[in-house]
Each structure stands twice: as structure tokens, then as C-alpha cells.
Amino acid sequence: MDNNSLEKKRSSSERLDHVADPNVGKGEHAVTIDAETGSWDSAFAKRTIRHVDRRVLPILAALYAISLIDRTNTSNAYVAGAARDLGLYIGSRYTIITVIFFVPYIIFELPSNIVVRRVGCARWLGSIVLAWGIVMLGMGFVKHWWQLAICRALLGLLEAGFFPACAYLISTWYIRREVQKRMTAFYMLSVVVGGFSSAIAGGISELKGKRGLNGWQWIFIIEGAVTIFLSFLAFLFVVDFPDKNGFLSDEETKFVLARLAKDRDDVESDPWTWGKFWSYMATPKLWAFGLLFGCSTTVSYAFAYFLPIIMVGMGYTDLNAQLLSAPPYFASIFIAFAGAWASDKYLIRAPIIMWQAVLSIIGLSMTAFHTRNDVRYAGVFLGLAGANANVAGVLGYMQNNIVGQTKRAFTSALVIGSGGVGGIIASTTFRSKDSPKYRPGLWVTIGANFIIIIVCSIMTAVFSYRNKQVRAGKGRPIEGKVGFFYTI
């Protein structure tokens, strides 16, 4: 796309006379553009949004699925022979190789979100996926556990730039009442595919002995090769930000930019400054979103890293433990999409998140304290469903209640970095000495869900108070935008 075309598209977002809505500021939520007014009819609007959905979401979901598989396949490798070959059962070695991923993962997320807009989404995401695919393939040839730990640290460094950039990119394409279903589609499709990684790994591990390699080595090698292949698709199919896109027509871009401007008026990128950085750092609600996300990922990472191992502790064979780890992930998609549908339809976020936390508490309690293995396994379905739904739910909650490109980039990095802290907590609270039931770790995940309920309750009270205050003409506009109200 040439610069003249881009400038025309950008300037078109400022000419909103034909979509003016006299009701702006009267409701709880920002008023969205009525696609049947002015020069855009409903058929054109639906067709354009579907076009955006097809181009933005599938490729990001596929890439994030392989990201989840690559970061969590250590549990599959553990039961496929790495525990014996590399001595991962000794002391805290397995905990170290899981935890070390998250140190660079947390540190380098914000720098990545600053770079992605300058470099371009396809170029940036494709490059880091290619790099971590090479690292993943190399993990199949390590001879000592500390070499695997080094590779895991490199993997964390490279993956740090991926998920925050995806969440940031998706949030820039959709208005607030649409974003929850899209975030859920992106995340849950990735999680479901990633959930079958245990079954896939079980099949791959049957290559044990081929070319003198053990099953765990084949897991890393084949999954690394798939990652490298997908990186080339990223270069071809990942789209850029709305104001820089090259796949929509001029008229479609005008429509997308105009509805985003009407919803929250943050289409244009604002420059980074140290003043903004420290202002964002001092904003309590951003840290509250981070706490919610960290608690959600504590549960989801606990299942990702330890479910096959817990299943072995229930008495299942290594292969059956891998296979039985997949169905709960598939079942969780129904809970997540039901919550996302209700969340967008009724424009509520926190109540849905709290309900999903309750569901997770019920399931985790069944897994932790029941004596029958079939009931404990049933609890995995509920616990995992609530946890995975809340990962996407918190991201939608966060994206609905912030305005501005730099603030959106900062918050995405902060919140997802907090998710890395959840990964560290999950990695360190499920200890080998607590097998086979791992009750201390399950207690921690139950506690994380109680924190989610408490924080959501506090934020709901604060957000409701501020909305009432602004509607009454008191206090400053929320997020500095007249007519903007918090999504509860």
C-alpha cells in the first residue's frame, strides 16, 4: 500500500459526520457505529468484519497453538523418557527447566510490544517464531539437563514477543462489544489444539528407537520442525494494524477505522514517552488486571505442565496419561464460548470471570480431595474449563477498559508478563515430593481462583462508582475520553 493511500485511509477515520450518534455518553458503554447509516449498509459491515476475522484470527491462533505446545511439552518429554535420560527426576531439575522459561519471558514482553509496531507484525512475529522453532528442534539433541535448561531460557526470550503482540494486535481491530468473542476464539482454538499435544506427543514418542533417538527427542524434533514451517506462513499471512493494513479495500478500511474511532478514539498511534511509561506504571487498575491474569494462568499452567504427570500418579500408563490429558481441553471450549457470548451480548465482564472461577474451584477441589480417580478426572474438566475461559476473559476485560495505543501495548505486555509469574508459581508449587496427589499445588490453584473473585468484586465496585460519578457530571472523564464508561 502506498503512502498516499495510507494517508487517505487515516484521514477518513476523522470524518465521522455521517456516523454521528446523539446518544454518545448516555449509556454505560461507548456507542458503536450503526452500520446501516450513512454510506455503509449492514451487508457491507458484516462482510467486512468477517473478512477481518478470517485474516486476523486463524493464523494467530495456529501460531499461538504451536507456541503453547512448544512451551509446555516438557511434561510430555518427561514421561516419554527425558526423566530417565536427563535425570529430570533428581532434586529440582524438572522445576528448574519449567521455571527458567518465564524469567526472560516476563522481562522482554514490553520491549517487544514497542518494537512490533515499528518493524511490522508479519516480519516481527514470523522472525521470532522461526527462531524459537530452531531452538525447539535443537532441544531434541541435548545430552545433559542443564543444556535443556539453557534452551528453555532461549525459548522464553523468543516467545516473550509473541502473545503480547497478538493480544495487542487483536484488540486494535475490534470494538469493545466484539473483542471478547474474538479473544476467546483466538485463545481457545489455540488451547484446544495445544491440549491435544499430549495425545500427539504420545504418538510421536512411539518413534522411540528410530535413528537411535528416544521418544522425547522425537517430540522436540518434530514439533520444532512444524514450528519452523508455520513461521513461513506467518511471514505470508499475519496482517498489520488497521491503519497500516494491506488486505482491505479503501472503503473497508474507512469503515474499520471509523467504527474504532467512534468506539474509543484511539486508532492513531501515540508516541512513547517516559512520562507515559511512569504514568502507566502508577495506574492501579493495570496491576489489578495483571493480578487477575496471573491467577488465571497459575491454574492453566499447572494443568499444562503437570496434568500428564498427575494422570500417571492416578495409575495410568505413560501413553494413556498422554491420551487422557486431551479431552478436558476440548471440553473447555464450550464453557469458554458460552461465557464469551454472554459477556459480549450483555456487555459484562467481571461477573462472568467470577462464575468461571467458581467453576474452576469446584473442579480443582474434586481433583485434590476425592478418593476415586474417575471423580478426580472429572474435576479436571471443570477446573481446566474455568481456568482457560478466564485467561481469555481477563484479556477482554482489560482491553475494554483502557484507551490509547501505547497504553494498550503497555498493558498487554504487563498483563501477559504477569501471566508468566503465574507460570512460575505453577512450576514451583507442584513438587515431586507431593506426588501422586499434589495437594499443596492444587491448594494454591484453588486460592488463585478465590483471589480472582475478590479482585473482580473490588474492581466492579470501583468501576461502577466511577461510571455513576461521571454520569452525574462529577469528576474527570474516564480514560480522558468524554462519553467513555467502564465495562463492568
XYZ file of C-alpha atoms in Angstrom:
488
model
C 0.000 0.000 0.000
C 1.472 3.411 -0.958
C 1.762 6.343 1.422
C -0.920 8.397 -0.332
C -3.417 5.567 0.060
C -2.482 5.166 3.710
C -2.953 8.864 4.406
C -6.360 8.760 2.741
C -7.341 5.846 4.955
C -6.103 7.576 8.080
C -7.820 10.858 7.317
C -11.055 9.079 6.544
C -11.301 7.947 10.156
C -11.536 11.572 11.214
C -14.553 12.352 9.009
C -17.329 10.892 11.109
C -20.193 13.260 10.414
C -22.110 10.555 8.595
C -21.949 8.243 11.614
C -22.594 10.738 14.392
C -24.759 9.355 17.151
C -26.552 11.721 19.526
C -26.633 9.042 22.207
C -22.890 9.035 22.830
C -22.182 9.306 26.543
C -25.737 8.463 27.676
C -25.195 4.765 28.209
C -22.900 2.649 30.277
C -20.786 1.771 27.260
C -19.393 3.624 24.299
C -21.904 3.755 21.464
C -20.888 1.789 18.418
C -21.449 2.768 14.825
C -24.770 1.795 13.310
C -23.631 0.115 10.106
C -26.976 0.857 8.420
C -26.446 4.608 8.492
C -24.609 6.795 6.039
C -22.748 5.092 3.199
C -22.347 1.686 4.876
C -25.164 -0.849 4.867
C -25.390 -3.849 7.188
C -24.408 -6.365 4.496
C -21.212 -4.432 3.779
C -20.454 -4.142 7.506
C -20.926 -7.863 8.174
C -18.926 -8.818 5.111
C -16.044 -6.567 6.150
C -15.906 -7.840 9.732
C -15.990 -11.445 8.527
C -13.127 -10.618 6.173
C -11.186 -9.188 9.111
C -11.984 -12.269 11.212
C -10.695 -14.617 8.515
C -7.460 -12.725 8.030
C -6.629 -11.780 11.631
C -7.616 -14.738 13.809
C -6.829 -18.142 12.184
C -3.130 -17.591 11.542
C -2.568 -16.070 15.007
C -4.472 -18.967 16.613
C -2.377 -21.521 14.711
C 0.852 -19.819 15.732
C -0.198 -19.488 19.363
C -1.210 -23.153 19.412
C 2.318 -24.168 18.455
C 3.624 -21.640 20.990
C 1.664 -23.343 23.773
C 2.775 -26.769 22.598
C 6.431 -25.742 22.490
C 6.480 -24.117 25.910
C 4.581 -26.885 27.728
C 5.789 -30.082 26.050
C 8.327 -30.692 28.798
C 5.716 -32.743 30.675
C 5.244 -34.925 27.588
C 9.004 -35.300 27.195
C 9.308 -36.125 30.907
C 7.021 -39.161 30.680
C 8.486 -40.150 27.278
C 11.946 -40.838 28.645
C 13.587 -37.473 29.350
C 13.182 -38.030 33.091
C 15.460 -41.070 32.875
C 17.833 -39.919 30.134
C 18.466 -36.441 31.542
C 17.876 -37.196 35.212
C 14.985 -34.749 35.477
C 13.571 -36.695 38.418
C 16.579 -35.715 40.532
C 16.022 -32.892 43.028
C 14.522 -29.748 41.481
C 15.763 -30.251 37.931
C 12.312 -30.514 36.362
C 11.140 -27.449 38.270
C 14.202 -25.523 37.079
C 13.631 -26.282 33.401
C 9.993 -25.211 33.661
C 10.631 -22.068 35.721
C 13.612 -20.790 33.737
C 11.417 -20.241 30.679
C 9.477 -17.499 32.444
C 12.359 -15.283 33.585
C 13.202 -13.821 30.141
C 9.566 -14.280 29.101
C 8.471 -11.731 31.705
C 11.351 -9.291 31.204
C 11.200 -8.893 27.429
C 7.467 -8.591 26.760
C 7.180 -4.802 26.877
C 10.188 -4.149 24.605
C 8.606 -6.483 22.073
C 5.321 -4.558 22.045
C 7.247 -1.354 21.416
C 9.147 -2.899 18.512
C 6.244 -4.672 16.780
C 4.572 -1.514 15.506
C 7.836 -0.199 14.069
C 9.005 -3.426 12.458
C 5.627 -4.710 11.236
C 3.591 -7.615 12.592
C 4.338 -10.215 9.895
C 8.071 -9.551 9.889
C 8.357 -9.478 13.682
C 6.153 -12.449 14.527
C 7.477 -14.563 11.659
C 11.078 -13.953 12.733
C 10.613 -14.882 16.374
C 8.549 -17.990 15.524
C 11.310 -19.133 13.161
C 13.957 -18.534 15.836
C 12.196 -20.448 18.590
C 11.395 -23.278 16.171
C 15.129 -23.711 15.596
C 15.716 -23.747 19.370
C 12.925 -26.300 19.845
C 14.402 -28.598 17.206
C 17.798 -28.294 18.874
C 16.323 -29.433 22.188
C 15.983 -32.883 20.664
C 19.759 -33.276 20.657
C 20.735 -32.153 24.171
C 22.736 -34.618 26.271
C 22.505 -33.037 29.728
C 19.643 -31.496 31.724
C 21.415 -28.128 32.020
C 21.609 -27.885 28.227
C 17.844 -28.320 28.128
C 17.551 -25.551 30.739
C 19.571 -23.171 28.544
C 17.352 -23.962 25.551
C 14.264 -23.324 27.681
C 15.622 -19.897 28.675
C 16.202 -19.049 24.993
C 12.692 -20.240 24.232
C 11.286 -17.893 26.885
C 13.272 -14.984 25.466
C 11.916 -15.572 21.964
C 8.313 -16.353 22.927
C 8.181 -13.199 25.080
C 7.379 -11.167 21.990
C 4.590 -13.332 20.676
C 1.499 -13.500 22.903
C 1.534 -9.807 23.971
C 1.844 -8.746 20.326
C -1.068 -10.998 19.342
C -3.309 -9.665 22.120
C -2.336 -6.095 21.236
C -2.952 -6.638 17.519
C -6.367 -8.271 18.007
C -7.506 -5.514 20.375
C -6.749 -2.850 17.759
C -9.066 -4.408 15.167
C -12.338 -4.740 17.121
C -14.753 -2.541 19.021
C -15.318 -3.290 22.681
C -18.531 -5.268 22.368
C -16.862 -7.641 19.867
C -13.487 -8.263 21.429
C -14.375 -10.958 23.988
C -15.618 -13.481 21.414
C -12.567 -12.812 19.237
C -10.094 -13.166 22.098
C -11.842 -16.365 23.165
C -11.763 -17.736 19.615
C -8.061 -16.924 19.307
C -7.125 -18.325 22.694
C -9.418 -21.343 22.957
C -8.756 -22.654 19.462
C -5.065 -22.451 20.322
C -5.605 -24.146 23.677
C -7.713 -26.964 22.217
C -5.077 -27.731 19.590
C -2.421 -27.414 22.277
C -4.459 -29.694 24.532
C -4.180 -32.477 22.003
C -0.412 -32.048 22.122
C -0.279 -34.730 24.805
C -2.017 -37.194 22.503
C 0.171 -36.084 19.593
C 3.282 -36.385 21.748
C 2.180 -39.843 22.812
C 2.047 -40.873 19.179
C 5.369 -39.246 18.344
C 7.044 -40.938 21.299
C 6.278 -44.289 19.680
C 9.139 -43.463 17.301
C 11.425 -44.410 20.187
C 14.495 -46.190 18.857
C 14.277 -44.806 15.331
C 17.664 -43.486 14.205
C 18.950 -44.118 17.708
C 16.755 -41.415 19.282
C 14.442 -41.748 22.265
C 10.762 -40.785 22.180
C 11.268 -37.455 23.969
C 13.856 -36.429 21.390
C 11.444 -37.079 18.529
C 8.840 -34.917 20.316
C 11.164 -31.907 20.321
C 12.488 -32.509 16.803
C 9.133 -32.973 15.049
C 7.367 -30.183 16.919
C 10.320 -27.883 16.229
C 10.110 -28.671 12.516
C 6.380 -27.882 12.496
C 7.095 -24.554 14.208
C 9.659 -23.657 11.546
C 7.124 -24.458 8.807
C 4.465 -22.273 10.445
C 6.911 -19.383 10.724
C 6.972 -19.115 6.928
C 3.159 -18.951 6.917
C 3.436 -16.122 9.437
C 5.558 -14.081 7.039
C 2.871 -14.551 4.380
C -0.420 -14.265 6.253
C -0.072 -12.267 9.500
C -1.735 -8.863 8.993
C -0.652 -5.479 10.291
C -2.517 -2.893 12.385
C -5.741 -1.425 10.940
C -4.199 1.888 9.887
C -1.329 0.036 8.160
C -3.185 -2.942 6.717
C -2.741 -4.068 3.122
C -5.604 -6.539 2.645
C -8.750 -4.391 2.937
C -10.061 -2.073 0.237
C -10.032 1.680 0.862
C -13.743 1.664 1.674
C -13.432 -1.293 4.038
C -10.532 0.386 5.827
C -12.544 3.604 6.167
C -15.320 1.622 7.809
C -12.986 -0.204 10.220
C -11.122 2.951 11.256
C -14.323 4.962 11.668
C -16.018 2.426 13.943
C -12.862 2.137 16.076
C -12.670 5.922 16.357
C -16.326 6.056 17.361
C -15.898 3.299 19.951
C -12.822 4.635 21.762
C -10.990 7.159 19.530
C -7.538 5.556 19.668
C -6.919 4.483 16.075
C -3.786 6.575 15.625
C -0.597 5.520 17.391
C 0.565 7.965 20.058
C 4.316 8.289 20.708
C 6.022 6.612 23.644
C 7.424 8.887 26.357
C 8.945 8.213 29.767
C 6.159 10.292 31.280
C 3.555 7.919 29.858
C 5.539 4.901 30.985
C 5.682 6.029 34.608
C 2.053 7.130 34.481
C 1.012 3.669 33.348
C 3.220 2.055 35.978
C 1.378 4.059 38.641
C -2.125 3.083 37.448
C -3.607 0.587 39.956
C -6.181 -0.952 37.619
C -3.459 -2.113 35.221
C -1.805 -4.036 38.027
C -5.203 -5.402 39.046
C -5.661 -6.771 35.531
C -2.183 -8.278 35.822
C -3.085 -9.935 39.129
C -6.247 -11.406 37.589
C -4.321 -12.754 34.624
C -1.513 -14.152 36.774
C -4.021 -16.022 38.931
C -5.755 -17.398 35.835
C -2.517 -18.645 34.292
C -1.388 -20.180 37.566
C -4.194 -22.691 37.094
C -3.850 -23.146 33.330
C -0.061 -23.641 33.501
C -0.444 -26.073 36.383
C -2.597 -28.286 34.195
C -0.337 -27.814 31.165
C 2.862 -28.781 32.983
C 1.609 -31.405 35.404
C -1.627 -32.996 34.120
C 0.113 -35.935 32.376
C 2.263 -36.449 35.481
C -0.802 -36.310 37.761
C -2.536 -38.829 35.485
C 0.432 -41.190 35.855
C 0.053 -40.743 39.609
C -3.528 -41.970 39.279
C -2.168 -45.255 37.950
C -2.440 -44.783 34.192
C 0.332 -45.889 31.838
C 2.556 -43.243 30.254
C 0.735 -43.444 26.913
C -2.761 -43.438 28.440
C -1.824 -40.482 30.632
C -0.860 -38.553 27.490
C -4.081 -39.520 25.692
C -6.400 -38.791 28.637
C -4.910 -35.295 29.014
C -6.526 -34.156 25.749
C -10.336 -34.438 26.264
C -10.567 -31.822 29.072
C -9.061 -29.229 26.740
C -11.611 -29.945 24.056
C -14.498 -29.786 26.537
C -13.312 -26.438 27.909
C -14.056 -24.703 24.609
C -17.813 -24.927 25.222
C -17.629 -23.224 28.617
C -15.330 -20.530 27.239
C -17.505 -19.681 24.233
C -20.686 -19.673 26.328
C -19.071 -17.173 28.677
C -17.745 -15.064 25.796
C -21.159 -14.982 24.099
C -22.906 -13.841 27.288
C -20.106 -11.391 28.038
C -20.395 -9.618 24.678
C -24.189 -9.850 24.413
C -24.862 -8.329 27.830
C -21.691 -6.190 27.954
C -20.480 -7.617 31.246
C -17.044 -8.957 32.065
C -16.295 -9.370 35.787
C -19.430 -11.426 36.718
C -18.612 -13.967 34.005
C -14.996 -14.174 35.169
C -16.120 -14.742 38.773
C -18.532 -17.505 37.742
C -15.786 -19.252 35.780
C -13.500 -19.006 38.829
C -16.183 -20.729 40.928
C -16.403 -23.494 38.322
C -12.633 -23.941 38.473
C -12.702 -24.100 42.295
C -15.287 -26.891 42.163
C -13.240 -28.897 39.682
C -9.919 -28.414 41.461
C -11.480 -29.450 44.775
C -12.727 -32.669 43.173
C -9.262 -33.419 41.804
C -7.497 -32.557 45.042
C -9.666 -34.239 47.645
C -11.790 -37.026 46.183
C -10.562 -40.580 46.597
C -11.936 -42.032 43.353
C -9.827 -41.459 40.251
C -12.814 -41.155 37.903
C -14.187 -38.292 40.021
C -10.739 -36.682 40.206
C -10.514 -36.885 36.418
C -13.992 -35.338 36.068
C -12.748 -32.480 38.243
C -10.003 -31.813 35.703
C -12.694 -30.995 33.112
C -14.305 -28.355 35.332
C -11.065 -26.935 36.704
C -9.473 -26.585 33.290
C -12.627 -25.166 31.685
C -12.901 -22.362 34.222
C -9.189 -21.570 34.079
C -8.885 -21.443 30.293
C -12.066 -19.407 29.917
C -10.708 -16.866 32.385
C -7.417 -16.397 30.539
C -9.349 -15.067 27.543
C -11.931 -13.405 29.793
C -9.378 -11.293 31.660
C -7.800 -10.153 28.381
C -11.192 -8.979 27.127
C -11.920 -7.264 30.450
C -8.612 -5.430 30.259
C -8.973 -4.391 26.606
C -12.452 -2.997 27.223
C -11.290 -0.606 29.915
C -8.212 1.119 28.518
C -7.783 3.692 25.750
C -4.731 4.627 23.697
C -2.257 2.682 21.564
C 0.746 2.995 23.882
C -1.365 2.227 26.931
C -2.838 -0.784 25.149
C 0.645 -2.020 24.223
C 1.966 -1.428 27.753
C -0.989 -3.107 29.438
C -0.910 -6.133 27.137
C 2.764 -6.656 27.998
C 2.255 -6.038 31.729
C -0.757 -8.333 31.994
C 0.722 -11.168 29.955
C 4.017 -10.766 31.795
C 2.042 -11.292 34.991
C 0.831 -14.491 33.379
C 4.471 -15.555 33.327
C 4.566 -15.066 37.092
C 1.596 -17.440 37.223
C 3.688 -19.924 35.284
C 6.493 -19.658 37.829
C 4.059 -20.194 40.695
C 2.557 -23.243 38.977
C 6.020 -24.654 38.257
C 7.234 -24.337 41.842
C 4.169 -25.424 43.822
C 3.745 -28.833 42.166
C 6.696 -30.643 43.734
C 7.874 -34.201 43.091
C 7.695 -34.999 46.811
C 3.948 -34.213 46.786
C 3.132 -36.880 44.211
C 0.840 -38.590 43.386
C -1.938 -36.216 44.521
C -0.043 -32.893 44.536
C -2.396 -31.381 47.099
C -0.267 -28.328 48.018
C -0.161 -27.291 44.350
C -3.891 -27.843 43.958
C -4.490 -25.745 47.090
C -2.501 -22.910 45.507
C -4.584 -23.054 42.322
C -7.797 -23.034 44.346
C -6.522 -19.993 46.242
C -5.709 -18.246 42.961
C -9.355 -18.545 41.945
C -10.506 -17.047 45.239
C -8.201 -14.078 44.590
C -9.840 -13.653 41.162
C -13.273 -13.434 42.790
C -12.107 -10.900 45.384
C -10.281 -8.643 42.887
C -13.187 -8.705 40.418
C -15.576 -7.716 43.201
C -13.403 -4.745 44.173
C -12.952 -3.621 40.556
C -16.691 -3.880 39.906
C -17.396 -1.622 42.867
C -14.765 0.938 41.817
C -15.771 0.940 38.129
C -19.473 1.273 38.998
C -18.738 4.205 41.298
C -16.717 5.994 38.607
C -19.414 5.440 35.986
C -22.071 6.897 38.286
C -19.792 9.797 39.171
C -19.179 10.703 35.514
C -22.843 10.342 34.558
C -23.654 12.764 37.354
C -21.207 15.288 35.869
C -18.666 14.897 38.670
C -15.010 14.038 38.357
C -12.757 13.797 35.335
C -13.751 11.820 32.218
C -12.758 8.159 32.410
C -9.553 7.476 30.469
C -9.622 11.141 29.485
C -12.409 10.474 26.955
C -15.771 12.218 27.211
C -18.547 9.636 26.879
C -16.323 6.693 27.808
C -17.596 4.371 30.559
C -16.066 1.318 32.160
C -17.311 -2.102 31.126
C -18.229 -3.783 34.383
